[in-house]
JSON list of C-alpha atoms in Angstrom, two decimals:
[
{"chain": "A", "resi": 1, "resn": "VAL", "atom": "CA", "xyz": [0.55, -12.52, 18.57]},
{"chain": "A", "resi": 2, "resn": "GLN", "atom": "CA", "xyz": [0.04, -10.47, 15.45]},
{"chain": "A", "resi": 3, "resn": "LEU", "atom": "CA", "xyz": [0.37, -6.74, 14.94]},
{"chain": "A", "resi": 4, "resn": "GLN", "atom": "CA", "xyz": [-1.35, -5.53, 11.80]},
{"chain": "A", "resi": 5, "resn": "ALA", "atom": "CA", "xyz": [-0.27, -2.07, 10.69]},
{"chain": "A", "resi": 6, "resn": "SER", "atom": "CA", "xyz": [-2.10, 0.00, 8.10]},
{"chain": "A", "resi": 7, "resn": "GLY", "atom": "CA", "xyz": [-2.66, 3.54, 6.95]},
{"chain": "A", "resi": 8, "resn": "GLY", "atom": "CA", "xyz": [0.49, 4.41, 5.07]},
{"chain": "A", "resi": 9, "resn": "GLY", "atom": "CA", "xyz": [0.46, 6.11, 1.71]},
{"chain": "A", "resi": 10, "resn": "LEU", "atom": "CA", "xyz": [1.59, 9.02, -0.40]},
{"chain": "A", "resi": 11, "resn": "VAL", "atom": "CA", "xyz": [0.89, 12.53, 0.85]},
{"chain": "A", "resi": 12, "resn": "GLN", "atom": "CA", "xyz": [2.10, 16.01, 0.06]},
{"chain": "A", "resi": 13, "resn": "ALA", "atom": "CA", "xyz": [4.18, 17.97, 2.51]},
{"chain": "A", "resi": 14, "resn": "GLY", "atom": "CA", "xyz": [1.93, 19.58, 5.09]},
{"chain": "A", "resi": 15, "resn": "GLY", "atom": "CA", "xyz": [-0.63, 16.81, 4.82]},
{"chain": "A", "resi": 16, "resn": "SER", "atom": "CA", "xyz": [-1.80, 14.26, 7.36]},
{"chain": "A", "resi": 17, "resn": "LEU", "atom": "CA", "xyz": [-2.04, 10.50, 7.73]},
{"chain": "A", "resi": 18, "resn": "ARG", "atom": "CA", "xyz": [-3.21, 8.23, 10.52]},
{"chain": "A", "resi": 19, "resn": "LEU", "atom": "CA", "xyz": [-1.52, 4.90, 11.02]},
{"chain": "A", "resi": 20, "resn": "SER", "atom": "CA", "xyz": [-3.28, 2.07, 12.83]},
{"chain": "A", "resi": 21, "resn": "CYS", "atom": "CA", "xyz": [-1.91, -1.06, 14.43]},
{"chain": "A", "resi": 22, "resn": "GLU", "atom": "CA", "xyz": [-4.30, -3.73, 15.66]},
{"chain": "A", "resi": 23, "resn": "ALA", "atom": "CA", "xyz": [-3.00, -6.35, 18.05]},
{"chain": "A", "resi": 24, "resn": "SER", "atom": "CA", "xyz": [-4.47, -9.83, 18.05]},
{"chain": "A", "resi": 25, "resn": "GLY", "atom": "CA", "xyz": [-3.63, -12.88, 20.06]},
{"chain": "A", "resi": 26, "resn": "ARG", "atom": "CA", "xyz": [-3.11, -11.05, 23.33]},
{"chain": "A", "resi": 27, "resn": "THR", "atom": "CA", "xyz": [-3.53, -7.71, 24.99]},
{"chain": "A", "resi": 28, "resn": "PHE", "atom": "CA", "xyz": [-0.77, -5.49, 26.32]},
{"chain": "A", "resi": 29, "resn": "THR", "atom": "CA", "xyz": [-2.66, -4.06, 29.27]},
{"chain": "A", "resi": 30, "resn": "ASP", "atom": "CA", "xyz": [0.47, -3.87, 31.41]},
{"chain": "A", "resi": 31, "resn": "GLY", "atom": "CA", "xyz": [2.76, -3.18, 28.51]},
{"chain": "A", "resi": 32, "resn": "THR", "atom": "CA", "xyz": [3.72, -0.65, 25.90]},
{"chain": "A", "resi": 33, "resn": "MET", "atom": "CA", "xyz": [3.09, -0.22, 22.22]},
{"chain": "A", "resi": 34, "resn": "GLY", "atom": "CA", "xyz": [5.11, 1.98, 19.96]},
{"chain": "A", "resi": 35, "resn": "TRP", "atom": "CA", "xyz": [5.87, 3.16, 16.48]},
{"chain": "A", "resi": 36, "resn": "PHE", "atom": "CA", "xyz": [9.26, 3.06, 14.79]},
{"chain": "A", "resi": 37, "resn": "ARG", "atom": "CA", "xyz": [10.36, 4.17, 11.37]},
{"chain": "A", "resi": 38, "resn": "GLN", "atom": "CA", "xyz": [13.21, 3.34, 9.06]},
{"chain": "A", "resi": 39, "resn": "ALA", "atom": "CA", "xyz": [14.20, 5.51, 6.14]},
{"chain": "A", "resi": 40, "resn": "PRO", "atom": "CA", "xyz": [16.39, 4.17, 3.31]},
{"chain": "A", "resi": 41, "resn": "GLY", "atom": "CA", "xyz": [19.98, 3.88, 4.43]},
{"chain": "A", "resi": 42, "resn": "LYS", "atom": "CA", "xyz": [19.16, 4.80, 8.01]},
{"chain": "A", "resi": 43, "resn": "GLU", "atom": "CA", "xyz": [18.73, 2.90, 11.23]},
{"chain": "A", "resi": 44, "resn": "ARG", "atom": "CA", "xyz": [15.31, 2.17, 12.66]},
{"chain": "A", "resi": 45, "resn": "GLU", "atom": "CA", "xyz": [14.34, 4.85, 15.15]},
{"chain": "A", "resi": 46, "resn": "SER", "atom": "CA", "xyz": [11.68, 5.18, 17.80]},
{"chain": "A", "resi": 47, "resn": "VAL", "atom": "CA", "xyz": [8.98, 7.68, 16.91]},
{"chain": "A", "resi": 48, "resn": "ALA", "atom": "CA", "xyz": [6.42, 7.33, 19.70]},
{"chain": "A", "resi": 49, "resn": "ALA", "atom": "CA", "xyz": [5.30, 4.99, 22.44]},
{"chain": "A", "resi": 50, "resn": "ILE", "atom": "CA", "xyz": [2.35, 4.64, 24.78]},
{"chain": "A", "resi": 51, "resn": "GLN", "atom": "CA", "xyz": [1.95, 2.76, 28.01]},
{"chain": "A", "resi": 52, "resn": "TRP", "atom": "CA", "xyz": [-1.33, 0.97, 27.59]},
{"chain": "A", "resi": 53, "resn": "ARG", "atom": "CA", "xyz": [-2.80, 1.24, 31.07]},
{"chain": "A", "resi": 54, "resn": "SER", "atom": "CA", "xyz": [-1.77, 4.77, 32.04]},
{"chain": "A", "resi": 55, "resn": "ARG", "atom": "CA", "xyz": [-1.65, 6.27, 28.55]},
{"chain": "A", "resi": 56, "resn": "HIS", "atom": "CA", "xyz": [1.68, 7.85, 29.37]},
{"chain": "A", "resi": 57, "resn": "THR", "atom": "CA", "xyz": [3.37, 8.68, 26.08]},
{"chain": "A", "resi": 58, "resn": "TYR", "atom": "CA", "xyz": [6.70, 9.36, 24.51]},
{"chain": "A", "resi": 59, "resn": "HIS", "atom": "CA", "xyz": [7.28, 11.27, 21.28]},
{"chain": "A", "resi": 60, "resn": "ALA", "atom": "CA", "xyz": [10.64, 11.76, 19.61]},
{"chain": "A", "resi": 61, "resn": "ASP", "atom": "CA", "xyz": [11.80, 15.36, 19.42]},
{"chain": "A", "resi": 62, "resn": "SER", "atom": "CA", "xyz": [11.64, 15.24, 15.64]},
{"chain": "A", "resi": 63, "resn": "VAL", "atom": "CA", "xyz": [7.88, 14.64, 15.70]},
{"chain": "A", "resi": 64, "resn": "LYS", "atom": "CA", "xyz": [6.75, 16.47, 18.84]},
{"chain": "A", "resi": 65, "resn": "GLY", "atom": "CA", "xyz": [3.87, 18.79, 18.12]},
{"chain": "A", "resi": 66, "resn": "ARG", "atom": "CA", "xyz": [3.12, 17.03, 14.82]},
{"chain": "A", "resi": 67, "resn": "PHE", "atom": "CA", "xyz": [2.57, 13.36, 15.67]},
{"chain": "A", "resi": 68, "resn": "THR", "atom": "CA", "xyz": [0.32, 11.94, 18.38]},
{"chain": "A", "resi": 69, "resn": "ILE", "atom": "CA", "xyz": [0.15, 8.37, 19.58]},
{"chain": "A", "resi": 70, "resn": "SER", "atom": "CA", "xyz": [-3.06, 7.06, 21.12]},
{"chain": "A", "resi": 71, "resn": "ARG", "atom": "CA", "xyz": [-4.81, 3.81, 21.77]},
{"chain": "A", "resi": 72, "resn": "ASP", "atom": "CA", "xyz": [-8.31, 2.32, 21.76]},
{"chain": "A", "resi": 73, "resn": "SER", "atom": "CA", "xyz": [-8.74, -0.47, 24.28]},
{"chain": "A", "resi": 74, "resn": "ALA", "atom": "CA", "xyz": [-11.98, -1.72, 22.79]},
{"chain": "A", "resi": 75, "resn": "LYS", "atom": "CA", "xyz": [-10.28, -2.26, 19.46]},
{"chain": "A", "resi": 76, "resn": "ASN", "atom": "CA", "xyz": [-6.90, -3.29, 20.90]},
{"chain": "A", "resi": 77, "resn": "THR", "atom": "CA", "xyz": [-5.46, -0.80, 18.47]},
{"chain": "A", "resi": 78, "resn": "VAL", "atom": "CA", "xyz": [-2.80, 1.88, 18.67]},
{"chain": "A", "resi": 79, "resn": "TYR", "atom": "CA", "xyz": [-2.80, 4.89, 16.36]},
{"chain": "A", "resi": 80, "resn": "LEU", "atom": "CA", "xyz": [-0.26, 7.39, 15.14]},
{"chain": "A", "resi": 81, "resn": "GLN", "atom": "CA", "xyz": [-1.82, 10.62, 13.95]},
{"chain": "A", "resi": 82, "resn": "MET", "atom": "CA", "xyz": [0.71, 12.41, 11.76]},
{"chain": "A", "resi": 83, "resn": "ASN", "atom": "CA", "xyz": [0.09, 16.05, 10.90]},
{"chain": "A", "resi": 84, "resn": "ASN", "atom": "CA", "xyz": [2.17, 18.61, 9.04]},
{"chain": "A", "resi": 85, "resn": "LEU", "atom": "CA", "xyz": [4.16, 15.86, 7.39]},
{"chain": "A", "resi": 86, "resn": "LYS", "atom": "CA", "xyz": [7.56, 16.67, 5.97]},
{"chain": "A", "resi": 87, "resn": "PRO", "atom": "CA", "xyz": [9.61, 14.93, 3.27]},
{"chain": "A", "resi": 88, "resn": "GLU", "atom": "CA", "xyz": [12.03, 13.78, 5.97]},
{"chain": "A", "resi": 89, "resn": "ASP", "atom": "CA", "xyz": [9.18, 11.77, 7.53]},
{"chain": "A", "resi": 90, "resn": "THR", "atom": "CA", "xyz": [9.31, 9.44, 4.53]},
{"chain": "A", "resi": 91, "resn": "ALA", "atom": "CA", "xyz": [10.03, 5.96, 5.84]},
{"chain": "A", "resi": 92, "resn": "VAL", "atom": "CA", "xyz": [8.61, 2.54, 6.49]},
{"chain": "A", "resi": 93, "resn": "TYR", "atom": "CA", "xyz": [6.72, 2.74, 9.77]},
{"chain": "A", "resi": 94, "resn": "TYR", "atom": "CA", "xyz": [6.52, -0.26, 12.07]},
{"chain": "A", "resi": 95, "resn": "CYS", "atom": "CA", "xyz": [4.41, -0.85, 15.14]},
{"chain": "A", "resi": 96, "resn": "ALA", "atom": "CA", "xyz": [5.83, -2.80, 18.03]},
{"chain": "A", "resi": 97, "resn": "ALA", "atom": "CA", "xyz": [4.75, -4.06, 21.43]},
{"chain": "A", "resi": 98, "resn": "ARG", "atom": "CA", "xyz": [6.33, -5.17, 24.66]},
{"chain": "A", "resi": 99, "resn": "SER", "atom": "CA", "xyz": [5.03, -6.73, 27.84]},
{"chain": "A", "resi": 100, "resn": "ARG", "atom": "CA", "xyz": [6.70, -4.21, 30.12]},
{"chain": "A", "resi": 101, "resn": "ARG", "atom": "CA", "xyz": [5.63, -0.71, 31.01]},
{"chain": "A", "resi": 102, "resn": "LEU", "atom": "CA", "xyz": [7.00, 2.35, 29.29]},
{"chain": "A", "resi": 103, "resn": "ILE", "atom": "CA", "xyz": [10.51, 3.12, 30.46]},
{"chain": "A", "resi": 104, "resn": "TYR", "atom": "CA", "xyz": [12.09, 6.13, 28.84]},
{"chain": "A", "resi": 105, "resn": "SER", "atom": "CA", "xyz": [15.54, 4.55, 28.83]},
{"chain": "A", "resi": 106, "resn": "GLU", "atom": "CA", "xyz": [14.18, 1.51, 27.01]},
{"chain": "A", "resi": 107, "resn": "LEU", "atom": "CA", "xyz": [12.95, 2.85, 23.70]},
{"chain": "A", "resi": 108, "resn": "GLY", "atom": "CA", "xyz": [15.18, 0.97, 21.28]},
{"chain": "A", "resi": 109, "resn": "SER", "atom": "CA", "xyz": [14.23, -1.76, 18.85]},
{"chain": "A", "resi": 110, "resn": "ASP", "atom": "CA", "xyz": [15.74, -4.40, 21.11]},
{"chain": "A", "resi": 111, "resn": "ASP", "atom": "CA", "xyz": [13.37, -3.40, 23.91]},
{"chain": "A", "resi": 112, "resn": "TYR", "atom": "CA", "xyz": [10.31, -4.61, 22.02]},
{"chain": "A", "resi": 113, "resn": "GLU", "atom": "CA", "xyz": [9.22, -8.23, 21.71]},
{"chain": "A", "resi": 114, "resn": "TYR", "atom": "CA", "xyz": [6.61, -8.13, 18.97]},
{"chain": "A", "resi": 115, "resn": "TRP", "atom": "CA", "xyz": [6.64, -6.42, 15.58]},
{"chain": "A", "resi": 116, "resn": "GLY", "atom": "CA", "xyz": [4.14, -5.74, 12.85]},
{"chain": "A", "resi": 117, "resn": "GLN", "atom": "CA", "xyz": [4.87, -5.54, 9.19]},
{"chain": "A", "resi": 118, "resn": "GLY", "atom": "CA", "xyz": [5.83, -2.11, 7.96]},
{"chain": "A", "resi": 119, "resn": "THR", "atom": "CA", "xyz": [3.65, 0.41, 6.24]},
{"chain": "A", "resi": 120, "resn": "LEU", "atom": "CA", "xyz": [5.24, 2.87, 3.83]},
{"chain": "A", "resi": 121, "resn": "VAL", "atom": "CA", "xyz": [4.74, 6.59, 4.28]},
{"chain": "A", "resi": 122, "resn": "THR", "atom": "CA", "xyz": [5.94, 8.79, 1.44]},
{"chain": "A", "resi": 123, "resn": "VAL", "atom": "CA", "xyz": [5.83, 12.57, 1.75]},
{"chain": "A", "resi": 124, "resn": "SER", "atom": "CA", "xyz": [6.39, 14.52, -1.43]},
{"chain": "A", "resi": 125, "resn": "SER", "atom": "CA", "xyz": [7.72, 18.05, -1.44]}
]
């Protein structure tokens, strides 16, 4: 299983980026895919998650109303649309996947089985 993340870059505050994560090697039809981020000196935190089959989603309070997670079954790809970016959104963003459905009490790093490489998002003020 490989998760290939892309779409990071440098953007000014208030701008937008869309991250993509394509899964290969298997599908997660009954599972969950998510996005995490890790800023320098901070722990990795969950940003958003989506249950593949039902499209039920979770968004962290810090990104609600600005970020949107979605998925495309045909492309086996999950997206993170990030609008109105702020300097505090600067981090390395990782996509992750798990075989189990979305459970709101299971949103930590340890709850995911598969990880992509990170993609750096830098928001300048």
